[in-house]
Tab-separated table of C-alpha atoms in Angstrom:
chain	number	residue	atom	x	y	z
B	588	MET	CA	-8.124	7.463	36.105
B	589	ARG	CA	-9.879	10.750	37.159
B	590	LEU	CA	-9.808	11.970	40.639
B	591	ASN	CA	-13.037	13.529	42.083
B	592	ARG	CA	-13.124	17.230	42.826
B	593	SER	CA	-12.915	16.704	46.564
B	594	THR	CA	-9.873	14.573	46.265
B	595	ASP	CA	-8.142	17.219	44.170
B	596	ILE	CA	-9.187	20.059	46.593
B	597	GLY	CA	-8.057	17.829	49.392
B	598	LEU	CA	-4.465	17.284	47.970
B	599	ARG	CA	-4.127	21.071	47.125
B	600	VAL	CA	-5.185	22.052	50.761
B	601	LEU	CA	-2.390	19.717	52.165
B	602	MET	CA	0.250	20.854	49.937
B	603	LEU	CA	-0.597	24.500	50.766
B	604	ALA	CA	-0.704	23.816	54.358
B	605	THR	CA	2.568	21.895	54.276
B	606	ALA	CA	4.241	24.960	52.561
B	607	ARG	CA	2.758	27.455	54.785
B	608	ALA	CA	3.911	27.184	58.562
B	609	ASP	CA	1.171	29.500	59.793
B	610	GLN	CA	-2.560	28.883	60.406
B	611	LEU	CA	-4.809	29.383	57.486
B	612	THR	CA	-8.528	30.396	57.517
B	613	ILE	CA	-11.092	28.740	55.451
B	614	ASP	CA	-11.554	32.123	53.392
B	615	GLU	CA	-7.759	32.298	52.859
B	616	LEU	CA	-7.718	28.572	51.506
B	617	ALA	CA	-10.663	29.174	49.366
B	618	GLY	CA	-9.370	32.272	47.899
B	619	SER	CA	-5.775	31.011	47.490
B	620	LEU	CA	-7.009	27.663	45.789
B	621	ALA	CA	-9.898	29.224	43.795
B	622	VAL	CA	-12.626	26.824	45.160
B	623	PRO	CA	-16.090	27.596	46.702
B	624	ARG	CA	-15.778	28.065	50.470
B	625	HIS	CA	-18.595	25.630	51.223
B	626	HIS	CA	-16.983	22.828	49.171
B	627	LEU	CA	-13.684	23.552	50.818
B	628	ALA	CA	-15.132	23.651	54.282
B	629	LYS	CA	-16.464	20.022	53.735
B	630	VAL	CA	-13.119	18.866	52.271
B	631	VAL	CA	-11.334	20.568	55.488
B	632	GLN	CA	-13.752	18.760	57.831
B	633	ARG	CA	-12.933	15.287	56.211
B	634	LEU	CA	-9.011	16.003	56.277
B	635	GLN	CA	-9.402	16.914	59.906
B	636	LYS	CA	-11.228	13.625	60.710
B	637	LEU	CA	-8.535	11.809	58.853
B	638	ARG	CA	-6.122	13.554	61.250
B	639	LEU	CA	-4.317	15.322	58.613
B	640	LEU	CA	-5.443	18.864	59.546
B	641	GLU	CA	-5.752	20.388	62.958
B	642	THR	CA	-8.571	22.934	63.307
B	643	VAL	CA	-8.864	25.994	65.680
B	644	ARG	CA	-12.414	27.194	66.144
B	645	GLY	CA	-13.570	30.645	66.979
B	646	ARG	CA	-12.155	34.193	66.356
B	647	GLY	CA	-8.440	33.700	65.237
B	648	GLY	CA	-9.279	30.162	64.237
B	649	GLY	CA	-8.201	28.419	61.135
B	650	VAL	CA	-6.426	25.143	60.108
B	651	ARG	CA	-3.040	23.805	60.063
B	652	LEU	CA	-1.059	20.892	59.073
B	653	ALA	CA	-1.129	17.979	61.552
B	654	PRO	CA	2.156	16.746	62.497
B	655	ALA	CA	2.013	13.255	60.858
B	656	ALA	CA	0.469	14.777	57.698
B	657	ARG	CA	3.745	15.720	56.149
B	658	ASP	CA	4.691	11.771	56.000
B	659	ALA	CA	1.298	10.588	54.840
B	660	SER	CA	1.359	8.453	51.632
B	661	VAL	CA	-0.435	10.180	48.817
B	662	GLY	CA	-1.536	6.756	47.480
B	663	ALA	CA	-3.296	5.879	50.861
B	664	LEU	CA	-4.528	9.367	51.074
B	665	VAL	CA	-6.124	9.060	47.599
B	666	ARG	CA	-7.550	5.617	48.325
B	667	GLU	CA	-9.193	7.231	51.361
B	668	LEU	CA	-10.661	10.080	49.776
B	669	GLU	CA	-11.876	8.339	46.609
B	670	GLY	CA	-13.582	5.661	48.552
B	671	ALA	CA	-14.384	2.292	47.081
B	672	THR	CA	-15.330	3.526	43.665
B	673	GLU	CA	-14.539	1.564	40.543
B	674	VAL	CA	-13.517	3.084	37.128
B	675	VAL	CA	-16.851	1.948	35.483
B	676	ASP	CA	-20.193	1.288	37.167
B	677	CYS	CA	-21.232	-2.141	35.875
B	678	ASP	CA	-24.034	-2.286	38.314
B	679	GLY	CA	-25.616	0.754	36.906
B	680	ASP	CA	-29.378	0.785	36.627
B	681	PRO	CA	-30.814	-2.328	38.146
B	682	ALA	CA	-33.691	-2.246	35.701
B	683	GLU	CA	-31.259	-2.606	32.905
B	684	PRO	CA	-28.143	-4.349	34.108
B	685	CYS	CA	-24.990	-4.786	31.688
B	686	PRO	CA	-25.439	-7.660	29.503
B	687	LEU	CA	-21.785	-8.420	29.730
B	688	ARG	CA	-21.745	-8.433	33.500
B	689	GLY	CA	-21.632	-12.329	33.837
B	690	GLY	CA	-18.486	-12.786	31.744
B	691	CYS	CA	-16.881	-9.498	31.400
B	692	ARG	CA	-13.047	-9.210	31.796
B	693	LEU	CA	-12.865	-5.627	31.568
B	694	ARG	CA	-14.077	-4.696	34.993
B	695	GLY	CA	-11.308	-6.905	36.507
B	696	ALA	CA	-8.509	-5.379	34.352
B	697	LEU	CA	-9.716	-1.984	35.183
B	698	ARG	CA	-9.471	-2.708	38.917
B	699	VAL	CA	-5.839	-3.871	38.551
B	700	ALA	CA	-5.121	-0.551	36.539
B	701	GLN	CA	-6.734	1.420	39.130
B	702	GLU	CA	-4.644	-0.296	41.980
B	703	ALA	CA	-1.461	0.258	39.977
B	704	PHE	CA	-2.392	3.862	39.838
B	705	TYR	CA	-2.682	3.996	43.480
B	706	ALA	CA	0.440	1.901	44.020
B	707	SER	CA	2.517	4.276	41.994
B	708	LEU	CA	1.404	7.100	44.399
B	709	ASP	CA	2.205	5.037	47.402
B	710	PRO	CA	5.773	6.006	47.945
B	711	ILE	CA	5.205	9.869	47.513
B	712	THR	CA	4.482	11.716	50.780
B	713	VAL	CA	2.357	14.963	51.147
B	714	GLY	CA	5.554	16.730	52.095
B	715	GLU	CA	7.245	15.890	48.991
B	716	LEU	CA	4.243	17.253	46.959
B	717	ALA	CA	5.156	20.621	48.448
B	718	ALA	CA	8.938	20.517	48.089
B	719	PRO	CA	10.627	22.918	45.782
B	720	PRO	CA	10.002	24.065	43.088
B	721	THR	CA	6.212	23.625	43.901
B	722	ARG	CA	6.705	25.146	47.473
B	723	GLN	CA	7.634	28.606	46.038
B	724	VAL	CA	4.494	28.686	43.840
B	725	LEU	CA	2.259	27.608	46.687
B	726	LEU	CA	3.600	30.536	48.836
B	727	THR	CA	2.538	32.961	46.078
B	728	LEU	CA	-1.048	31.734	46.032
B	729	GLY	CA	-3.477	34.542	47.282
B	730	THR	CA	-0.888	36.990	46.967
B	731	ARG	CA	-1.076	37.993	43.280
B	732	GLN	CA	-2.469	41.383	42.418
B	733	PRO	CA	-5.083	41.477	39.574
């Protein structure tokens, strides 16, 4: 199973926001996490809509972790960020459908494996992802000198 880039960035943003008690700007997040600002802004907006981040607009604005985010299930979060995608795209090109589509057992087996992957993440919370020793590493991001 491979997570899309937005899910990866979203998890890292939440981890950093959990470790840091202060408000972070989009530029600080982008620099600390080494991701493009534009892409990060889209991810932050999605996390804000999911009520995992709180945003403050204008001068002195930024983002901070929403109160309930610390206890959010990583499995539920990954399901939400990944959407209803399947491991394989059996529908593919309508002009050339998969010849196995009518009787393939692989698609069902991969769905079960995907759900097992998510289920293994269900008991883990966002707060736990940012616990020591990870917390100490998160707090050094963006402060390293070249």
